[in-house]
Amino acid sequence: MPNKKEIKLTQKHIKNLSFEQANQRLEVINDILNKNNNSQKSENKELTLNEMCNLYEEGQLLLKHCETLLNEIQQRIEIAKEEALIPYK
């Protein structure tokens, strides 16, 4: 999975990610933005406002995707619980 700030995952690519992959990319984005926020001007090149905005937007898409996947799993668990309560004939 790409982890460079220059690569922005599109919504189409994000929909194909597993929960674990999306969560990992979210962690990378968080690290990049935190390092940029805490860096001094004498250190490595800082992100431009546009790059930070792109990463933030990607993070929001990833977060929504993770929430959707978690909701789907929760629904599967609820169905499995209900089916477990149905007596066998």
CSV table of C-alpha atoms in Angstrom, one decimal:
chain,number,residue,atom,x,y,z
A,1,MET,CA,0.0,0.0,0.0
A,2,PRO,CA,1.4,3.4,-0.8
A,3,ASN,CA,2.4,5.6,2.1
A,4,LYS,CA,3.9,8.6,0.4
A,5,LYS,CA,2.1,11.9,0.9
A,6,GLU,CA,2.1,12.5,-2.8
A,7,ILE,CA,-0.2,9.6,-3.5
A,8,LYS,CA,-3.8,10.3,-2.8
A,9,LEU,CA,-6.1,7.3,-2.8
A,10,THR,CA,-9.3,7.9,-4.7
A,11,GLN,CA,-12.8,6.9,-3.4
A,12,LYS,CA,-12.8,4.0,-5.9
A,13,HIS,CA,-9.5,2.6,-4.5
A,14,ILE,CA,-10.7,3.2,-0.9
A,15,LYS,CA,-13.8,1.1,-1.5
A,16,ASN,CA,-11.6,-1.9,-2.4
A,17,LEU,CA,-9.6,-1.7,0.8
A,18,SER,CA,-10.0,-4.0,3.7
A,19,PHE,CA,-10.6,-2.5,7.1
A,20,GLU,CA,-7.1,-3.2,8.1
A,21,GLN,CA,-5.6,-1.6,5.0
A,22,ALA,CA,-7.8,1.5,5.4
A,23,ASN,CA,-6.9,1.8,9.1
A,24,GLN,CA,-3.2,1.4,8.2
A,25,ARG,CA,-3.4,4.2,5.7
A,26,LEU,CA,-5.3,6.4,8.2
A,27,GLU,CA,-2.4,5.9,10.6
A,28,VAL,CA,0.1,6.9,7.9
A,29,ILE,CA,-1.9,10.1,7.2
A,30,ASN,CA,-2.1,10.9,10.9
A,31,ASP,CA,1.6,10.5,11.3
A,32,ILE,CA,2.4,12.6,8.2
A,33,LEU,CA,0.1,15.4,9.4
A,34,ASN,CA,1.3,15.3,13.0
A,35,LYS,CA,5.0,15.4,11.9
A,36,ASN,CA,4.3,18.3,9.6
A,37,ASN,CA,2.5,20.1,12.4
A,38,ASN,CA,5.3,19.5,14.9
A,39,SER,CA,8.2,20.1,12.4
A,40,GLN,CA,10.4,23.1,12.5
A,41,LYS,CA,11.1,25.1,9.3
A,42,SER,CA,14.7,24.0,9.3
A,43,GLU,CA,13.7,20.4,9.0
A,44,ASN,CA,12.5,18.5,5.9
A,45,LYS,CA,10.2,20.2,3.4
A,46,GLU,CA,6.8,20.9,5.0
A,47,LEU,CA,3.6,20.0,3.4
A,48,THR,CA,1.8,22.7,1.4
A,49,LEU,CA,-1.7,23.7,2.5
A,50,ASN,CA,-3.0,21.9,-0.6
A,51,GLU,CA,-1.2,18.6,0.3
A,52,MET,CA,-2.5,18.8,3.9
A,53,CYS,CA,-6.0,19.4,2.6
A,54,ASN,CA,-5.7,16.4,0.2
A,55,LEU,CA,-4.5,14.1,3.0
A,56,TYR,CA,-7.3,15.4,5.3
A,57,GLU,CA,-9.9,14.6,2.6
A,58,GLU,CA,-8.5,11.2,2.0
A,59,GLY,CA,-8.6,10.6,5.7
A,60,GLN,CA,-12.2,11.5,5.9
A,61,LEU,CA,-13.0,9.0,3.0
A,62,LEU,CA,-11.0,6.3,4.8
A,63,LEU,CA,-12.8,7.0,8.1
A,64,LYS,CA,-16.2,6.8,6.4
A,65,HIS,CA,-15.2,3.5,4.7
A,66,CYS,CA,-14.0,2.0,8.0
A,67,GLU,CA,-17.3,3.0,9.7
A,68,THR,CA,-19.2,1.4,6.9
A,69,LEU,CA,-17.3,-1.8,7.2
A,70,LEU,CA,-17.7,-1.9,11.0
A,71,ASN,CA,-21.5,-1.3,10.6
A,72,GLU,CA,-21.7,-4.2,8.1
A,73,ILE,CA,-19.9,-6.5,10.6
A,74,GLN,CA,-22.2,-5.4,13.4
A,75,GLN,CA,-25.2,-6.2,11.2
A,76,ARG,CA,-23.8,-9.7,10.5
A,77,ILE,CA,-23.2,-10.3,14.2
A,78,GLU,CA,-26.8,-9.2,15.0
A,79,ILE,CA,-28.2,-11.6,12.3
A,80,ALA,CA,-26.0,-14.4,13.6
A,81,LYS,CA,-27.3,-13.8,17.2
A,82,GLU,CA,-30.9,-13.8,16.0
A,83,GLU,CA,-30.4,-17.0,14.0
A,84,ALA,CA,-28.9,-18.6,17.0
A,85,LEU,CA,-32.1,-18.0,19.0
A,86,ILE,CA,-34.3,-19.8,16.4
A,87,PRO,CA,-35.0,-23.3,17.6
A,88,TYR,CA,-34.1,-26.2,15.3
A,89,LYS,CA,-37.1,-28.3,14.0
